[in-house]
Amino acid sequence: MDELIRNIAVYALPVLFAITLHEAAHAYVARYFGDNTAYAAGRMTLNPLVHVDLFGTIVIPIALYLTTGFVFGYAKPVPVEFGNLRNPKRDMAWVALAGPAANFIMALMWLIFAVLLVAFNVSEEFLHKVAQAGLIANLLMFAFNLLPIPPLDGGRVLTSMLPNALAYKFARIEPYGFFIVLGLLFFNLLSFWVGPVMMLGRMLLQLIASPLTLLLT
């Protein structure tokens, strides 16, 4: 129990930031491309309480952590009426990519924060753990949401890229997407996607941050 409390203390702030920016990015880009649904619903905000789902954001992750050691959860999905977008099929991809892109940028910010802690000889262990938690949480959200299964963001992007006939057929699996993901998780197949994408994302982040790292170390 003590370990659980310590992990919650370390991950709470990074996860709230990750969820909030992810969902707000969807809402902002949807409005940019012509759909005001999320904005009208008050979802284009940085207030985390608006995006947190009690069951999906708190109960499920804690229960999974206690039983399996793996953390999986979700926030309230941002409402988007794709028919309101100026070019629904094309703009769907940009709206979907906004969330993972926000997580990638946040992961970069946490990485830079970690580099600065080392450069300025900050010895407070908690801050180093929070920086690493921010990096891991955002890379995990980045990789997981790019999984090409609707209604995840990667599924939306793939639907946007497919020819119309194939896109229509592929989109029909959306009602079963959650159960497909649970099946992949249950059979430990999700890691074959999430692990490599997280590794690739981390390598790219380190490449982007390398000039600052070289300058400060």
PDB file of C-alpha atoms in Angstrom, residues 61-214:
ATOM      1  CA  PRO A  61      -5.865   2.146 -13.383  1.00  0.00           C
ATOM      2  CA  ILE A  62      -5.572   1.549  -9.616  1.00  0.00           C
ATOM      3  CA  ALA A  63      -7.358  -1.812  -9.823  1.00  0.00           C
ATOM      4  CA  LEU A  64      -5.139  -2.958 -12.695  1.00  0.00           C
ATOM      5  CA  TYR A  65      -2.001  -1.774 -10.927  1.00  0.00           C
ATOM      6  CA  LEU A  66      -2.916  -3.753  -7.808  1.00  0.00           C
ATOM      7  CA  THR A  67      -3.838  -6.921  -9.715  1.00  0.00           C
ATOM      8  CA  THR A  68      -1.505  -6.986 -12.723  1.00  0.00           C
ATOM      9  CA  GLY A  69       1.088  -4.234 -12.248  1.00  0.00           C
ATOM     10  CA  PHE A  70       0.028  -2.791 -15.632  1.00  0.00           C
ATOM     11  CA  VAL A  71      -1.718   0.581 -15.782  1.00  0.00           C
ATOM     12  CA  PHE A  72      -4.434   1.256 -18.348  1.00  0.00           C
ATOM     13  CA  GLY A  73      -7.112   3.909 -18.270  1.00  0.00           C
ATOM     14  CA  TYR A  74      -8.953   6.568 -20.209  1.00  0.00           C
ATOM     15  CA  ALA A  75     -10.462  10.029 -19.909  1.00  0.00           C
ATOM     16  CA  LYS A  76     -13.856  11.292 -21.035  1.00  0.00           C
ATOM     17  CA  PRO A  77     -13.717  11.284 -24.840  1.00  0.00           C
ATOM     18  CA  VAL A  78     -14.005  14.710 -26.424  1.00  0.00           C
ATOM     19  CA  PRO A  79     -17.250  14.960 -28.460  1.00  0.00           C
ATOM     20  CA  VAL A  80     -16.485  15.599 -32.126  1.00  0.00           C
ATOM     21  CA  GLU A  81     -19.052  15.754 -34.925  1.00  0.00           C
ATOM     22  CA  PHE A  82     -16.853  14.843 -37.867  1.00  0.00           C
ATOM     23  CA  GLY A  83     -19.577  15.877 -40.298  1.00  0.00           C
ATOM     24  CA  ASN A  84     -19.097  19.476 -39.136  1.00  0.00           C
ATOM     25  CA  LEU A  85     -15.448  19.523 -40.186  1.00  0.00           C
ATOM     26  CA  ARG A  86     -14.685  21.395 -43.394  1.00  0.00           C
ATOM     27  CA  ASN A  87     -13.262  18.246 -44.984  1.00  0.00           C
ATOM     28  CA  PRO A  88     -14.496  15.448 -42.689  1.00  0.00           C
ATOM     29  CA  LYS A  89     -12.387  12.550 -43.975  1.00  0.00           C
ATOM     30  CA  ARG A  90      -9.137  14.526 -44.172  1.00  0.00           C
ATOM     31  CA  ASP A  91      -9.592  16.692 -41.097  1.00  0.00           C
ATOM     32  CA  MET A  92     -10.516  13.660 -38.977  1.00  0.00           C
ATOM     33  CA  ALA A  93      -6.849  12.663 -39.106  1.00  0.00           C
ATOM     34  CA  TRP A  94      -5.651  16.054 -37.863  1.00  0.00           C
ATOM     35  CA  VAL A  95      -8.152  16.044 -34.987  1.00  0.00           C
ATOM     36  CA  ALA A  96      -7.062  12.517 -34.040  1.00  0.00           C
ATOM     37  CA  LEU A  97      -3.335  13.281 -34.271  1.00  0.00           C
ATOM     38  CA  ALA A  98      -3.687  16.346 -32.039  1.00  0.00           C
ATOM     39  CA  GLY A  99      -3.905  14.241 -28.864  1.00  0.00           C
ATOM     40  CA  PRO A 100      -0.803  12.082 -29.402  1.00  0.00           C
ATOM     41  CA  ALA A 101       1.062  15.149 -30.672  1.00  0.00           C
ATOM     42  CA  ALA A 102       0.256  16.951 -27.413  1.00  0.00           C
ATOM     43  CA  ASN A 103       1.596  13.962 -25.462  1.00  0.00           C
ATOM     44  CA  PHE A 104       4.772  13.907 -27.546  1.00  0.00           C
ATOM     45  CA  ILE A 105       5.387  17.603 -26.904  1.00  0.00           C
ATOM     46  CA  MET A 106       4.726  17.137 -23.172  1.00  0.00           C
ATOM     47  CA  ALA A 107       7.132  14.193 -23.098  1.00  0.00           C
ATOM     48  CA  LEU A 108       9.744  16.503 -24.611  1.00  0.00           C
ATOM     49  CA  MET A 109       9.071  19.103 -21.913  1.00  0.00           C
ATOM     50  CA  TRP A 110       9.479  16.499 -19.161  1.00  0.00           C
ATOM     51  CA  LEU A 111      12.703  15.273 -20.756  1.00  0.00           C
ATOM     52  CA  ILE A 112      14.050  18.825 -20.834  1.00  0.00           C
ATOM     53  CA  PHE A 113      12.992  19.244 -17.205  1.00  0.00           C
ATOM     54  CA  ALA A 114      14.928  16.066 -16.318  1.00  0.00           C
ATOM     55  CA  VAL A 115      18.012  17.366 -18.162  1.00  0.00           C
ATOM     56  CA  LEU A 116      17.804  20.694 -16.309  1.00  0.00           C
ATOM     57  CA  LEU A 117      17.535  18.924 -12.950  1.00  0.00           C
ATOM     58  CA  VAL A 118      20.779  17.093 -13.677  1.00  0.00           C
ATOM     59  CA  ALA A 119      22.494  20.171 -15.128  1.00  0.00           C
ATOM     60  CA  PHE A 120      21.721  22.280 -12.053  1.00  0.00           C
ATOM     61  CA  ASN A 121      22.601  19.474  -9.625  1.00  0.00           C
ATOM     62  CA  VAL A 122      19.135  19.255  -8.109  1.00  0.00           C
ATOM     63  CA  SER A 123      19.320  16.352  -5.690  1.00  0.00           C
ATOM     64  CA  GLU A 124      15.644  16.133  -4.698  1.00  0.00           C
ATOM     65  CA  GLU A 125      14.763  12.536  -5.668  1.00  0.00           C
ATOM     66  CA  PHE A 126      11.027  13.222  -5.880  1.00  0.00           C
ATOM     67  CA  LEU A 127      11.488  15.774  -8.676  1.00  0.00           C
ATOM     68  CA  HIS A 128      13.617  13.346 -10.692  1.00  0.00           C
ATOM     69  CA  LYS A 129      10.949  10.653 -10.288  1.00  0.00           C
ATOM     70  CA  VAL A 130       8.187  13.053 -11.343  1.00  0.00           C
ATOM     71  CA  ALA A 131      10.182  14.037 -14.445  1.00  0.00           C
ATOM     72  CA  GLN A 132      10.635  10.378 -15.392  1.00  0.00           C
ATOM     73  CA  ALA A 133       6.962   9.688 -14.670  1.00  0.00           C
ATOM     74  CA  GLY A 134       5.974  12.561 -16.963  1.00  0.00           C
ATOM     75  CA  LEU A 135       8.178  11.203 -19.723  1.00  0.00           C
ATOM     76  CA  ILE A 136       6.876   7.636 -19.375  1.00  0.00           C
ATOM     77  CA  ALA A 137       3.195   8.580 -18.969  1.00  0.00           C
ATOM     78  CA  ASN A 138       3.183  10.759 -22.063  1.00  0.00           C
ATOM     79  CA  LEU A 139       5.115   8.278 -24.180  1.00  0.00           C
ATOM     80  CA  LEU A 140       2.682   5.575 -23.085  1.00  0.00           C
ATOM     81  CA  MET A 141      -0.339   7.709 -24.016  1.00  0.00           C
ATOM     82  CA  PHE A 142       1.363   8.667 -27.290  1.00  0.00           C
ATOM     83  CA  ALA A 143       1.987   5.034 -28.250  1.00  0.00           C
ATOM     84  CA  PHE A 144      -1.288   3.597 -26.979  1.00  0.00           C
ATOM     85  CA  ASN A 145      -3.494   6.172 -28.687  1.00  0.00           C
ATOM     86  CA  LEU A 146      -1.742   5.617 -32.010  1.00  0.00           C
ATOM     87  CA  LEU A 147      -2.857   1.974 -32.001  1.00  0.00           C
ATOM     88  CA  PRO A 148      -4.678   1.663 -35.362  1.00  0.00           C
ATOM     89  CA  ILE A 149      -7.987   0.456 -33.938  1.00  0.00           C
ATOM     90  CA  PRO A 150     -11.010   2.770 -33.844  1.00  0.00           C
ATOM     91  CA  PRO A 151     -12.075   4.647 -31.783  1.00  0.00           C
ATOM     92  CA  LEU A 152      -8.450   5.213 -30.750  1.00  0.00           C
ATOM     93  CA  ASP A 153      -6.667   8.065 -32.500  1.00  0.00           C
ATOM     94  CA  GLY A 154      -4.597   5.719 -34.654  1.00  0.00           C
ATOM     95  CA  GLY A 155      -7.799   4.084 -35.866  1.00  0.00           C
ATOM     96  CA  ARG A 156      -9.192   7.484 -36.865  1.00  0.00           C
ATOM     97  CA  VAL A 157      -5.992   8.296 -38.749  1.00  0.00           C
ATOM     98  CA  LEU A 158      -6.068   4.969 -40.602  1.00  0.00           C
ATOM     99  CA  THR A 159      -9.747   5.463 -41.464  1.00  0.00           C
ATOM    100  CA  SER A 160      -8.864   8.870 -42.907  1.00  0.00           C
ATOM    101  CA  MET A 161      -6.081   7.395 -45.047  1.00  0.00           C
ATOM    102  CA  LEU A 162      -8.029   4.430 -46.477  1.00  0.00           C
ATOM    103  CA  PRO A 163     -10.061   4.654 -49.701  1.00  0.00           C
ATOM    104  CA  ASN A 164     -13.691   5.471 -49.017  1.00  0.00           C
ATOM    105  CA  ALA A 165     -15.046   1.934 -49.427  1.00  0.00           C
ATOM    106  CA  LEU A 166     -12.386   0.399 -47.169  1.00  0.00           C
ATOM    107  CA  ALA A 167     -12.642   3.287 -44.690  1.00  0.00           C
ATOM    108  CA  TYR A 168     -16.381   2.665 -44.330  1.00  0.00           C
ATOM    109  CA  LYS A 169     -15.872  -1.057 -43.664  1.00  0.00           C
ATOM    110  CA  PHE A 170     -12.984  -0.438 -41.261  1.00  0.00           C
ATOM    111  CA  ALA A 171     -14.945   2.187 -39.302  1.00  0.00           C
ATOM    112  CA  ARG A 172     -17.685  -0.382 -38.645  1.00  0.00           C
ATOM    113  CA  ILE A 173     -15.474  -2.163 -36.109  1.00  0.00           C
ATOM    114  CA  GLU A 174     -15.514   0.927 -33.854  1.00  0.00           C
ATOM    115  CA  PRO A 175     -18.258  -0.386 -31.503  1.00  0.00           C
ATOM    116  CA  TYR A 176     -16.017  -3.378 -30.796  1.00  0.00           C
ATOM    117  CA  GLY A 177     -12.757  -1.448 -30.536  1.00  0.00           C
ATOM    118  CA  PHE A 178     -12.727  -1.286 -26.744  1.00  0.00           C
ATOM    119  CA  PHE A 179     -13.207  -5.046 -26.471  1.00  0.00           C
ATOM    120  CA  ILE A 180     -10.475  -5.662 -29.058  1.00  0.00           C
ATOM    121  CA  VAL A 181      -8.074  -3.555 -26.985  1.00  0.00           C
ATOM    122  CA  LEU A 182      -9.058  -5.429 -23.814  1.00  0.00           C
ATOM    123  CA  GLY A 183      -8.416  -8.702 -25.633  1.00  0.00           C
ATOM    124  CA  LEU A 184      -4.976  -7.535 -26.758  1.00  0.00           C
ATOM    125  CA  LEU A 185      -4.248  -6.478 -23.189  1.00  0.00           C
ATOM    126  CA  PHE A 186      -5.482  -9.763 -21.731  1.00  0.00           C
ATOM    127  CA  PHE A 187      -3.327 -11.853 -24.079  1.00  0.00           C
ATOM    128  CA  ASN A 188      -0.340  -9.541 -23.553  1.00  0.00           C
ATOM    129  CA  LEU A 189      -0.265  -8.612 -27.244  1.00  0.00           C
ATOM    130  CA  LEU A 190      -0.618  -4.861 -26.695  1.00  0.00           C
ATOM    131  CA  SER A 191       3.038  -4.627 -25.677  1.00  0.00           C
ATOM    132  CA  PHE A 192       4.118  -5.633 -29.204  1.00  0.00           C
ATOM    133  CA  TRP A 193       2.766  -2.288 -30.409  1.00  0.00           C
ATOM    134  CA  VAL A 194       3.208  -0.033 -27.388  1.00  0.00           C
ATOM    135  CA  GLY A 195       6.797  -1.060 -26.564  1.00  0.00           C
ATOM    136  CA  PRO A 196       8.367  -0.373 -29.991  1.00  0.00           C
ATOM    137  CA  VAL A 197       6.409   2.867 -30.522  1.00  0.00           C
ATOM    138  CA  MET A 198       7.456   4.134 -27.078  1.00  0.00           C
ATOM    139  CA  MET A 199      11.078   3.221 -27.843  1.00  0.00           C
ATOM    140  CA  LEU A 200      10.933   4.995 -31.195  1.00  0.00           C
ATOM    141  CA  GLY A 201       9.317   8.033 -29.577  1.00  0.00           C
ATOM    142  CA  ARG A 202      11.968   8.153 -26.864  1.00  0.00           C
ATOM    143  CA  MET A 203      14.781   7.944 -29.427  1.00  0.00           C
ATOM    144  CA  LEU A 204      13.246  10.821 -31.366  1.00  0.00           C
ATOM    145  CA  LEU A 205      12.833  12.890 -28.192  1.00  0.00           C
ATOM    146  CA  GLN A 206      16.462  12.318 -27.224  1.00  0.00           C
ATOM    147  CA  LEU A 207      17.531  13.353 -30.713  1.00  0.00           C
ATOM    148  CA  ILE A 208      15.504  16.570 -30.505  1.00  0.00           C
ATOM    149  CA  ALA A 209      16.815  17.354 -26.997  1.00  0.00           C
ATOM    150  CA  SER A 210      20.413  16.390 -27.774  1.00  0.00           C
ATOM    151  CA  PRO A 211      21.650  19.970 -28.508  1.00  0.00           C
ATOM    152  CA  LEU A 212      20.425  21.116 -25.071  1.00  0.00           C
ATOM    153  CA  THR A 213      21.816  18.000 -23.416  1.00  0.00           C
ATOM    154  CA  LEU A 214      25.243  18.556 -25.002  1.00  0.00           C
TER     155      LEU A 214
END
